[in-house]
Amino acid sequence: MPAAAAATGLVLMLLQAAPLFAAVPESGAGMAWWGWVLILFLFSFLLGIVAVLAGVGGGVLFVPIVSSFFPFHIDYVRGAGLLVALAGALSAGPPLLRKGMADLKLGLPMALVGSVSSIAGAMVGLAMPAKNVQLLLGIVILGITAVMLMSGKSGYPEVRESDPLSRLLGISGSYYEEFGKHEVSWKVHRTPIGLLLFFFIGFIGGMFGLGAGFANVPVFNLLMGVPLKVAVATSGLVLSINGSAAAWVYMFNGAVLPIIAVPAVGGMMLGSKIGAKLLPKVNTRTIRMIVITILALSGCRSLLKGFGI
Amino acid sequence: MIETNNGKVYADKVQLAYASTLEIVSHAIIIVMALGFVLYVLQLLPLTVPVETVAANWHLNATKLQMKIHHHCGWSCFTDLQTFLHGDAISYASVIFLSMATLLCLSTAFIAFFREKNQIFAGITMLQVLVLLVAASGIFTSGH
């Protein structure tokens, strides 16, 4: 099965690469620069396939793995991670907006608070020593792994009464569910708590260059009562705005190198398109477990790097 | 194409405007990024910093790398036409274009909300545009 092969290829690539990468000098001078760029492109391509099949954003896989196994400083990996998440969300956006799944009125208030905090997160993250960032990244990634293992999801959560803030903002909508051939109407509750959590998520996303879809979706779906498909689609809208805000901080600090960012973005976008085509044909549960394992491994590796091991 | 079910449209005018802008911009980004990168790595135009020099120093943090090789940052690739006409500057400019995409889409949404007289969301969108403009102005910088 091609998807399982992609996931297995990714794991094998990591296992094979770890000792090889550990043996080269810090700059990766054991290999020509174009070799690293090519590997990064292929790696991002595989990540793009696996990320779509596992239902996670690209950035959350990209940053811990690339910062652990490639010779690039974590500053550039975080800068590229934000752009990877941003590019993925942008390319998926138009059809989701037209279907009414990504909802501007739901996403914009969350993105506004999230973008302010993502700028703050990026500033804090860039001011910290790399080892501390690696250490904290390891902790965050292991936390995400635990959330992915434990959190449930609800296709169509029941919201008995919308809260006053969401009524004031007019946050509600409907979309056509192609799978069940019926219309789904939705409204939300607990909007103020949601805003608070999006502020926190934005900070973490900006600090580590993660897309933060892993956190956006449960907040929309489990806390605010947004149907799962709308939660996933609107999460992309939010992270495209948050990622854009934080990316500027990285760019003004010289933490965006096109030689790293462009192949990562290109590989991830191409891989995501293949992943989206494979999605109906694969057992996503297996892929998700493989991704959780990869995340746990890269989280441990980040922790070890943070401890200087 | 507008998504409908028996003629029912599930996205309002603002979303449709946002989606149309996003579609045009995201296609343009792919083309511009690919062209810029080809110009850069194949060295079809001169480079302000050789790619080998960047690769030899990409293990350094952003502050140290800037001090050592003065790579492009912020809006530096647009300093003047002579600076811009370099492969690395054009590739860097394509990344700036990617970061500007959301701003372009939000500007479209602001106009659409304003026309609809939706004052609350016109205000939220305007604030969001302001946040992104402030971020793009380079006021918020940090560093090691």
Tab-separated table of C-alpha atoms in Angstrom:
chain	number	residue	atom	x	y	z
A	1	MET	CA	0.000	0.000	0.000
A	2	PRO	CA	1.614	3.300	-1.084
A	3	ALA	CA	0.640	5.227	2.058
A	4	ALA	CA	2.016	2.614	4.412
A	5	ALA	CA	5.142	2.530	2.236
A	6	ALA	CA	5.479	6.309	2.612
A	7	ALA	CA	5.134	6.100	6.388
A	8	THR	CA	7.526	3.157	6.602
A	9	GLY	CA	9.953	4.952	4.297
A	10	LEU	CA	9.864	7.940	6.624
A	11	VAL	CA	10.641	5.805	9.685
A	12	LEU	CA	13.439	3.945	7.875
A	13	MET	CA	14.858	7.243	6.604
A	14	LEU	CA	14.947	8.557	10.174
A	15	LEU	CA	16.542	5.414	11.593
A	16	GLN	CA	19.117	5.229	8.798
A	17	ALA	CA	19.810	8.920	8.942
A	18	ALA	CA	20.310	9.359	12.677
A	19	PRO	CA	23.825	7.890	12.977
A	20	LEU	CA	24.845	9.328	9.591
A	21	PHE	CA	23.788	12.805	10.633
A	22	ALA	CA	25.433	12.449	14.028
A	23	ALA	CA	28.736	11.676	12.306
A	24	VAL	CA	28.895	14.786	10.113
A	25	PRO	CA	30.202	18.159	11.284
A	26	GLU	CA	27.700	20.721	12.588
A	27	SER	CA	27.271	22.431	9.227
A	28	GLY	CA	26.727	19.095	7.493
A	29	ALA	CA	29.944	19.641	5.547
A	30	GLY	CA	30.298	15.882	4.948
A	31	MET	CA	27.742	16.222	2.168
A	32	ALA	CA	27.392	18.785	-0.630
A	33	TRP	CA	24.824	21.506	0.151
A	34	TRP	CA	22.593	20.364	-2.678
A	35	GLY	CA	22.516	16.878	-1.144
A	36	TRP	CA	20.945	18.267	2.028
A	37	VAL	CA	18.527	20.373	-0.002
A	38	LEU	CA	17.494	17.335	-2.049
A	39	ILE	CA	17.060	15.176	1.061
A	40	LEU	CA	15.049	17.961	2.695
A	41	PHE	CA	12.770	18.157	-0.357
A	42	LEU	CA	12.226	14.383	-0.448
A	43	PHE	CA	11.763	14.262	3.307
A	44	SER	CA	9.212	17.102	3.221
A	45	PHE	CA	7.422	15.342	0.359
A	46	LEU	CA	7.067	12.157	2.444
A	47	LEU	CA	6.054	14.222	5.472
A	48	GLY	CA	3.394	15.935	3.363
A	49	ILE	CA	1.846	12.583	2.410
A	50	VAL	CA	1.960	11.207	5.944
A	51	ALA	CA	0.737	14.432	7.579
A	52	VAL	CA	-2.456	14.506	5.487
A	53	LEU	CA	-3.148	10.823	6.105
A	54	ALA	CA	-2.587	11.218	9.847
A	55	GLY	CA	-4.751	14.345	10.000
A	56	VAL	CA	-2.019	16.573	11.427
A	57	GLY	CA	-0.500	19.779	10.089
A	58	GLY	CA	2.887	19.735	8.411
A	59	GLY	CA	4.622	22.034	10.878
A	60	VAL	CA	4.089	19.845	13.914
A	61	LEU	CA	5.975	16.986	12.224
A	62	PHE	CA	8.469	19.124	10.313
A	63	VAL	CA	10.025	21.123	13.159
A	64	PRO	CA	10.877	18.349	15.649
A	65	ILE	CA	12.089	15.910	12.987
A	66	VAL	CA	14.122	18.306	10.848
A	67	SER	CA	15.628	20.056	13.884
A	68	SER	CA	16.671	16.656	15.261
A	69	PHE	CA	18.060	15.016	12.149
A	70	PHE	CA	19.320	17.777	9.836
A	71	PRO	CA	22.359	20.043	10.334
A	72	PHE	CA	20.346	23.289	10.206
A	73	HIS	CA	20.107	25.520	13.276
A	74	ILE	CA	16.678	25.326	14.889
A	75	ASP	CA	16.043	29.030	14.109
A	76	TYR	CA	15.783	28.277	10.355
A	77	VAL	CA	13.805	25.088	10.960
A	78	ARG	CA	11.207	27.015	12.969
A	79	GLY	CA	11.081	29.747	10.321
A	80	ALA	CA	10.585	27.125	7.599
A	81	GLY	CA	8.065	25.249	9.790
A	82	LEU	CA	5.820	28.301	9.978
A	83	LEU	CA	6.015	28.776	6.210
A	84	VAL	CA	5.299	25.068	5.633
A	85	ALA	CA	2.174	25.289	7.804
A	86	LEU	CA	1.163	28.552	6.141
A	87	ALA	CA	1.623	27.216	2.595
A	88	GLY	CA	-0.305	24.021	3.350
A	89	ALA	CA	-3.221	25.952	4.811
A	90	LEU	CA	-3.275	28.415	1.909
A	91	SER	CA	-3.330	25.741	-0.790
A	92	ALA	CA	-6.132	23.808	0.947
A	93	GLY	CA	-8.181	26.942	1.689
A	94	PRO	CA	-10.229	27.887	-1.425
A	95	PRO	CA	-12.386	24.731	-1.808
A	96	LEU	CA	-12.992	24.532	1.938
A	97	LEU	CA	-14.128	28.167	2.077
A	98	ARG	CA	-16.471	27.678	-0.880
A	99	LYS	CA	-18.040	24.581	0.682
A	100	GLY	CA	-18.748	26.562	3.845
A	101	MET	CA	-16.498	24.266	5.868
A	102	ALA	CA	-13.804	26.829	6.645
A	103	ASP	CA	-15.755	29.651	8.263
A	104	LEU	CA	-14.390	33.196	8.313
A	105	LYS	CA	-16.676	34.408	11.110
A	106	LEU	CA	-15.556	31.530	13.319
A	107	GLY	CA	-11.887	31.807	12.417
A	108	LEU	CA	-11.237	35.557	12.356
A	109	PRO	CA	-11.788	36.383	16.075
A	110	MET	CA	-9.628	33.385	17.079
A	111	ALA	CA	-6.941	34.334	14.556
A	112	LEU	CA	-6.878	37.912	15.826
A	113	VAL	CA	-5.945	36.916	19.388
A	114	GLY	CA	-3.767	34.051	18.137
A	115	SER	CA	-1.756	36.237	15.765
A	116	VAL	CA	-0.921	38.755	18.499
A	117	SER	CA	0.300	35.981	20.802
A	118	SER	CA	2.138	34.178	17.983
A	119	ILE	CA	4.224	37.331	17.439
A	120	ALA	CA	5.018	37.364	21.166
A	121	GLY	CA	5.807	33.627	21.062
A	122	ALA	CA	8.157	34.078	18.100
A	123	MET	CA	10.003	36.891	19.897
A	124	VAL	CA	10.412	34.812	23.069
A	125	GLY	CA	11.454	31.729	21.091
A	126	LEU	CA	14.103	33.597	19.097
A	127	ALA	CA	15.539	35.200	22.220
A	128	MET	CA	16.031	31.850	23.964
A	129	PRO	CA	19.187	29.735	23.672
A	130	ALA	CA	18.816	26.886	21.142
A	131	LYS	CA	19.269	24.180	23.788
A	132	ASN	CA	16.395	25.552	25.857
A	133	VAL	CA	14.206	25.709	22.758
A	134	GLN	CA	15.077	22.081	21.917
A	135	LEU	CA	14.290	21.025	25.478
A	136	LEU	CA	10.952	22.835	25.567
A	137	LEU	CA	10.137	21.629	22.046
A	138	GLY	CA	10.733	18.045	23.218
A	139	ILE	CA	8.344	18.571	26.126
A	140	VAL	CA	5.701	20.194	23.887
A	141	ILE	CA	5.974	17.444	21.245
A	142	LEU	CA	5.634	14.705	23.859
A	143	GLY	CA	2.626	16.621	25.229
A	144	ILE	CA	1.111	16.746	21.725
A	145	THR	CA	1.737	13.006	21.374
A	146	ALA	CA	-0.198	12.425	24.616
A	147	VAL	CA	-3.040	14.712	23.436
A	148	MET	CA	-3.225	12.850	20.114
A	149	LEU	CA	-3.349	9.504	21.913
A	150	MET	CA	-5.971	10.508	24.453
A	151	SER	CA	-8.207	13.160	22.886
A	152	GLY	CA	-11.456	12.017	21.387
A	153	LYS	CA	-13.334	13.731	18.599
A	154	SER	CA	-16.933	14.355	17.869
A	155	GLY	CA	-18.281	14.461	14.320
A	156	TYR	CA	-21.345	16.562	15.148
A	157	PRO	CA	-21.205	17.885	18.733
A	158	GLU	CA	-24.490	18.971	20.271
A	159	VAL	CA	-24.716	22.656	21.209
A	160	ARG	CA	-28.004	23.360	22.987
A	161	GLU	CA	-27.593	27.102	23.254
A	162	SER	CA	-25.010	29.377	21.702
A	163	ASP	CA	-23.225	31.820	24.026
A	164	PRO	CA	-23.946	35.588	23.947
A	165	LEU	CA	-20.596	36.492	22.347
A	166	SER	CA	-21.023	34.062	19.463
A	167	ARG	CA	-24.600	35.343	18.970
A	168	LEU	CA	-23.299	38.919	18.882
A	169	LEU	CA	-20.652	37.949	16.318
A	170	GLY	CA	-23.115	35.834	14.338
A	171	ILE	CA	-20.936	32.724	14.498
A	172	SER	CA	-22.968	29.849	13.071
A	173	GLY	CA	-23.279	28.146	9.733
A	174	SER	CA	-24.196	25.134	7.676
A	175	TYR	CA	-22.586	22.895	5.101
A	176	TYR	CA	-23.554	19.948	2.943
A	177	GLU	CA	-22.221	16.640	4.260
A	178	GLU	CA	-21.376	14.689	1.115
A	179	PHE	CA	-20.702	11.448	3.003
A	180	GLY	CA	-24.170	11.227	4.556
A	181	LYS	CA	-25.937	13.354	1.891
A	182	HIS	CA	-27.458	15.761	4.389
A	183	GLU	CA	-27.105	19.349	5.511
A	184	VAL	CA	-25.341	20.041	8.807
A	185	SER	CA	-26.156	23.238	10.716
A	186	TRP	CA	-23.974	24.304	13.584
A	187	LYS	CA	-23.555	26.944	16.272
A	188	VAL	CA	-20.974	27.351	19.021
A	189	HIS	CA	-20.695	27.844	22.761
A	190	ARG	CA	-17.903	28.750	25.232
A	191	THR	CA	-16.484	31.341	22.798
A	192	PRO	CA	-14.679	33.416	25.503
A	193	ILE	CA	-12.780	30.336	26.793
A	194	GLY	CA	-12.003	29.440	23.181
A	195	LEU	CA	-10.499	32.897	22.621
A	196	LEU	CA	-8.323	32.480	25.711
A	197	LEU	CA	-7.075	29.082	24.553
A	198	PHE	CA	-6.355	30.371	21.039
A	199	PHE	CA	-4.192	33.069	22.621
A	200	PHE	CA	-2.151	30.356	24.353
A	201	ILE	CA	-2.011	28.138	21.238
A	202	GLY	CA	-0.815	31.079	19.118
A	203	PHE	CA	2.028	31.702	21.559
A	204	ILE	CA	3.194	28.067	21.421
A	205	GLY	CA	2.867	28.001	17.616
A	206	GLY	CA	4.952	31.165	17.197
A	207	MET	CA	7.560	30.081	19.716
A	208	PHE	CA	8.267	26.703	18.108
A	209	GLY	CA	7.257	27.380	14.487
A	210	LEU	CA	4.463	24.820	14.694
A	211	GLY	CA	1.217	25.065	12.753
A	212	ALA	CA	-0.768	24.242	15.899
A	213	GLY	CA	-3.633	22.498	14.086
A	214	PHE	CA	-3.197	19.733	16.674
A	215	ALA	CA	-4.555	22.154	19.304
A	216	ASN	CA	-6.912	24.294	17.204
A	217	VAL	CA	-9.061	21.342	16.185
A	218	PRO	CA	-9.820	19.983	19.708
A	219	VAL	CA	-10.622	23.508	20.959
A	220	PHE	CA	-13.053	24.134	18.096
A	221	ASN	CA	-14.514	20.635	18.159
A	222	LEU	CA	-14.527	19.432	21.766
A	223	LEU	CA	-14.734	22.781	23.603
A	224	MET	CA	-16.765	25.027	21.299
A	225	GLY	CA	-18.923	22.344	19.706
A	226	VAL	CA	-17.933	22.920	16.083
A	227	PRO	CA	-18.487	19.900	13.753
A	228	LEU	CA	-15.205	18.084	13.135
A	229	LYS	CA	-14.941	18.921	9.430
A	230	VAL	CA	-15.590	22.623	10.064
A	231	ALA	CA	-13.082	22.528	12.941
A	232	VAL	CA	-10.352	21.019	10.751
A	233	ALA	CA	-11.028	23.389	7.835
A	234	THR	CA	-11.271	26.538	9.973
A	235	SER	CA	-8.139	25.523	11.873
A	236	GLY	CA	-6.237	25.904	8.591
A	237	LEU	CA	-7.599	29.410	8.179
A	238	VAL	CA	-6.523	30.366	11.711
A	239	LEU	CA	-3.038	28.915	11.400
A	240	SER	CA	-2.474	30.622	8.041
A	241	ILE	CA	-3.064	34.005	9.723
A	242	ASN	CA	-1.099	33.164	12.901
A	243	GLY	CA	1.734	31.646	10.878
A	244	SER	CA	1.895	34.708	8.657
A	245	ALA	CA	2.183	37.046	11.669
A	246	ALA	CA	4.924	35.007	13.378
A	247	ALA	CA	6.803	34.425	10.101
A	248	TRP	CA	7.544	38.165	9.872
A	249	VAL	CA	9.348	38.065	13.233
A	250	TYR	CA	11.500	35.196	11.971
A	251	MET	CA	12.157	37.010	8.688
A	252	PHE	CA	13.257	40.214	10.375
A	253	ASN	CA	15.620	38.205	12.570
A	254	GLY	CA	17.242	36.551	9.558
A	255	ALA	CA	15.761	33.174	10.551
A	256	VAL	CA	14.330	32.425	7.105
A	257	LEU	CA	16.752	30.972	4.560
A	258	PRO	CA	15.189	30.264	1.144
A	259	ILE	CA	17.643	27.389	0.651
A	260	ILE	CA	15.852	25.604	3.535
A	261	ALA	CA	12.367	27.121	3.438
A	262	VAL	CA	11.569	26.788	-0.291
A	263	PRO	CA	12.329	23.049	-0.749
A	264	ALA	CA	10.507	22.346	2.517
A	265	VAL	CA	7.422	24.278	1.389
A	266	GLY	CA	7.541	22.765	-2.135
A	267	GLY	CA	7.998	19.196	-0.897
A	268	MET	CA	5.274	19.517	1.695
A	269	MET	CA	2.774	21.048	-0.760
A	270	LEU	CA	3.380	18.329	-3.360
A	271	GLY	CA	3.229	15.578	-0.723
A	272	SER	CA	-0.003	16.987	0.708
A	273	LYS	CA	-1.659	16.835	-2.705
A	274	ILE	CA	-0.645	13.145	-3.094
A	275	GLY	CA	-1.756	12.459	0.490
A	276	ALA	CA	-5.173	14.002	-0.183
A	277	LYS	CA	-5.617	11.685	-3.194
A	278	LEU	CA	-4.596	8.615	-1.164
A	279	LEU	CA	-6.797	9.562	1.794
A	280	PRO	CA	-9.963	7.675	0.756
A	281	LYS	CA	-7.971	4.499	0.038
A	282	VAL	CA	-5.889	4.020	3.183
A	283	ASN	CA	-6.299	2.907	6.748
A	284	THR	CA	-5.680	6.268	8.388
A	285	ARG	CA	-5.760	4.709	11.875
A	286	THR	CA	-2.540	2.776	11.195
A	287	ILE	CA	-0.866	5.822	9.662
A	288	ARG	CA	-1.931	7.921	12.652
A	289	MET	CA	-0.310	5.422	15.041
A	290	ILE	CA	2.906	5.477	12.989
A	291	VAL	CA	2.910	9.292	13.107
A	292	ILE	CA	2.323	9.290	16.862
A	293	THR	CA	5.316	6.941	17.188
A	294	ILE	CA	7.454	9.221	14.987
A	295	LEU	CA	6.368	12.249	17.032
A	296	ALA	CA	7.240	10.468	20.288
A	297	LEU	CA	10.683	9.513	18.894
A	298	SER	CA	11.436	13.021	17.648
A	299	GLY	CA	10.165	14.496	20.929
A	300	CYS	CA	12.613	12.261	22.839
A	301	ARG	CA	15.414	13.216	20.430
A	302	SER	CA	14.651	16.939	20.942
A	303	LEU	CA	14.759	16.411	24.704
A	304	LEU	CA	18.139	14.664	24.429
A	305	LYS	CA	19.494	17.454	22.204
A	306	GLY	CA	18.222	19.949	24.754
A	307	PHE	CA	20.240	18.141	27.424
A	308	GLY	CA	23.249	18.224	25.095
A	309	ILE	CA	23.241	14.435	24.580
B	1	MET	CA	-16.657	27.171	-8.684
B	2	ILE	CA	-19.302	27.800	-6.017
B	3	GLU	CA	-20.253	24.773	-3.923
B	4	THR	CA	-24.004	24.219	-3.840
B	5	ASN	CA	-26.570	21.600	-2.936
B	6	ASN	CA	-29.639	21.869	-5.181
B	7	GLY	CA	-28.800	25.485	-5.829
B	8	LYS	CA	-28.046	26.364	-2.188
B	9	VAL	CA	-24.773	28.200	-1.653
B	10	TYR	CA	-23.079	27.434	1.672
B	11	ALA	CA	-20.585	30.273	1.609
B	12	ASP	CA	-21.472	33.952	1.874
B	13	LYS	CA	-20.131	36.671	-0.433
B	14	VAL	CA	-17.225	37.491	1.854
B	15	GLN	CA	-16.016	33.892	1.960
B	16	LEU	CA	-16.324	33.598	-1.781
B	17	ALA	CA	-14.303	36.782	-2.255
B	18	TYR	CA	-11.668	35.539	0.214
B	19	ALA	CA	-11.535	32.135	-1.525
B	20	SER	CA	-11.138	33.675	-4.993
B	21	THR	CA	-8.286	35.912	-3.883
B	22	LEU	CA	-6.656	33.003	-2.046
B	23	GLU	CA	-6.857	30.778	-5.099
B	24	ILE	CA	-5.197	33.315	-7.384
B	25	VAL	CA	-2.551	34.188	-4.799
B	26	SER	CA	-1.710	30.577	-3.881
B	27	HIS	CA	-1.210	29.621	-7.537
B	28	ALA	CA	0.957	32.694	-8.068
B	29	ILE	CA	3.011	31.787	-4.985
B	30	ILE	CA	3.808	28.319	-6.328
B	31	ILE	CA	4.993	29.760	-9.655
B	32	VAL	CA	7.003	32.614	-8.105
B	33	MET	CA	8.643	30.355	-5.489
B	34	ALA	CA	9.610	27.729	-8.085
B	35	LEU	CA	11.035	30.334	-10.490
B	36	GLY	CA	12.897	32.164	-7.733
B	37	PHE	CA	14.431	28.958	-6.414
B	38	VAL	CA	15.567	27.823	-9.872
B	39	LEU	CA	17.234	31.232	-10.423
B	40	TYR	CA	18.884	30.850	-7.004
B	41	VAL	CA	20.213	27.292	-6.951
B	42	LEU	CA	21.180	27.153	-10.628
B	43	GLN	CA	22.851	30.546	-10.164
B	44	LEU	CA	21.257	31.896	-13.349
B	45	LEU	CA	21.594	35.365	-11.803
B	46	PRO	CA	24.476	36.564	-9.609
B	47	LEU	CA	24.089	35.975	-5.856
B	48	THR	CA	24.641	38.477	-3.060
B	49	VAL	CA	25.802	35.602	-0.823
B	50	PRO	CA	27.041	32.365	-2.481
B	51	VAL	CA	24.844	29.389	-1.646
B	52	GLU	CA	27.941	27.471	-0.471
B	53	THR	CA	28.611	30.184	2.118
B	54	VAL	CA	25.049	29.938	3.412
B	55	ALA	CA	25.339	26.140	3.620
B	56	ALA	CA	28.650	26.334	5.458
B	57	ASN	CA	27.025	28.480	8.151
B	58	TRP	CA	23.472	27.180	8.458
B	59	HIS	CA	24.364	25.535	11.778
B	60	LEU	CA	24.825	29.017	13.309
B	61	ASN	CA	21.914	30.801	14.915
B	62	ALA	CA	20.214	33.619	12.997
B	63	THR	CA	22.025	36.428	14.826
B	64	LYS	CA	25.499	34.930	14.286
B	65	LEU	CA	24.734	34.116	10.644
B	66	GLN	CA	23.602	37.679	10.012
B	67	MET	CA	26.754	39.080	11.590
B	68	LYS	CA	28.929	36.752	9.543
B	69	ILE	CA	27.422	36.738	6.059
B	70	HIS	CA	24.694	39.448	5.987
B	71	HIS	CA	22.025	37.259	4.463
B	72	HIS	CA	18.740	38.840	3.393
B	73	CYS	CA	16.311	39.621	6.191
B	74	GLY	CA	13.105	41.650	6.496
B	75	TRP	CA	12.637	43.726	3.338
B	76	SER	CA	16.361	43.960	2.538
B	77	CYS	CA	15.975	42.334	-0.884
B	78	PHE	CA	14.014	45.406	-2.020
B	79	THR	CA	16.649	47.943	-0.948
B	80	ASP	CA	17.315	48.879	-4.567
B	81	LEU	CA	16.968	47.407	-8.031
B	82	GLN	CA	20.592	46.268	-8.151
B	83	THR	CA	20.171	44.280	-4.919
B	84	PHE	CA	16.894	42.799	-6.118
B	85	LEU	CA	18.358	41.500	-9.380
B	86	HIS	CA	20.164	38.651	-7.624
B	87	GLY	CA	19.045	35.020	-7.502
B	88	ASP	CA	18.997	34.820	-3.700
B	89	ALA	CA	17.158	38.147	-3.396
B	90	ILE	CA	14.438	37.000	-5.812
B	91	SER	CA	14.071	33.673	-3.994
B	92	TYR	CA	13.838	35.525	-0.680
B	93	ALA	CA	11.256	37.887	-2.210
B	94	SER	CA	9.127	34.845	-3.108
B	95	VAL	CA	9.063	33.930	0.596
B	96	ILE	CA	7.944	37.494	1.374
B	97	PHE	CA	5.167	37.021	-1.188
B	98	LEU	CA	4.067	33.857	0.660
B	99	SER	CA	3.953	35.774	3.944
B	100	MET	CA	1.903	38.551	2.308
B	101	ALA	CA	-0.755	36.165	0.978
B	102	THR	CA	-2.976	36.283	4.052
B	103	LEU	CA	-2.767	40.059	4.131
B	104	LEU	CA	-4.035	40.257	0.545
B	105	CYS	CA	-6.936	37.904	1.300
B	106	LEU	CA	-7.859	39.775	4.481
B	107	SER	CA	-7.879	43.078	2.605
B	108	THR	CA	-10.424	41.578	0.193
B	109	ALA	CA	-12.498	40.341	3.147
B	110	PHE	CA	-12.369	43.794	4.774
B	111	ILE	CA	-13.744	45.441	1.642
B	112	ALA	CA	-16.494	42.793	1.393
B	113	PHE	CA	-17.483	43.152	5.078
B	114	PHE	CA	-17.446	46.949	4.710
B	115	ARG	CA	-19.749	46.766	1.675
B	116	GLU	CA	-22.100	44.468	3.603
B	117	LYS	CA	-22.097	47.067	6.411
B	118	ASN	CA	-21.012	44.340	8.849
B	119	GLN	CA	-19.272	46.757	11.198
B	120	ILE	CA	-18.159	44.167	13.761
B	121	PHE	CA	-16.348	41.950	11.272
B	122	ALA	CA	-15.081	44.884	9.226
B	123	GLY	CA	-13.516	46.074	12.499
B	124	ILE	CA	-12.071	42.649	13.394
B	125	THR	CA	-10.651	42.249	9.883
B	126	MET	CA	-9.177	45.747	9.956
B	127	LEU	CA	-7.521	44.998	13.316
B	128	GLN	CA	-6.151	41.753	11.882
B	129	VAL	CA	-4.745	43.595	8.865
B	130	LEU	CA	-3.152	46.131	11.233
B	131	VAL	CA	-1.551	43.341	13.311
B	132	LEU	CA	-0.042	41.815	10.161
B	133	LEU	CA	1.110	45.218	8.875
B	134	VAL	CA	2.799	45.964	12.209
B	135	ALA	CA	4.475	42.528	12.103
B	136	ALA	CA	5.588	43.199	8.509
B	137	SER	CA	6.998	46.586	9.512
B	138	GLY	CA	9.720	44.847	11.519
B	139	ILE	CA	8.942	46.595	14.805
B	140	PHE	CA	8.905	43.248	16.595
B	141	THR	CA	12.365	41.843	16.337
B	142	SER	CA	14.116	39.667	18.830
B	143	GLY	CA	17.281	37.626	18.651
B	144	HIS	CA	19.830	35.733	20.673
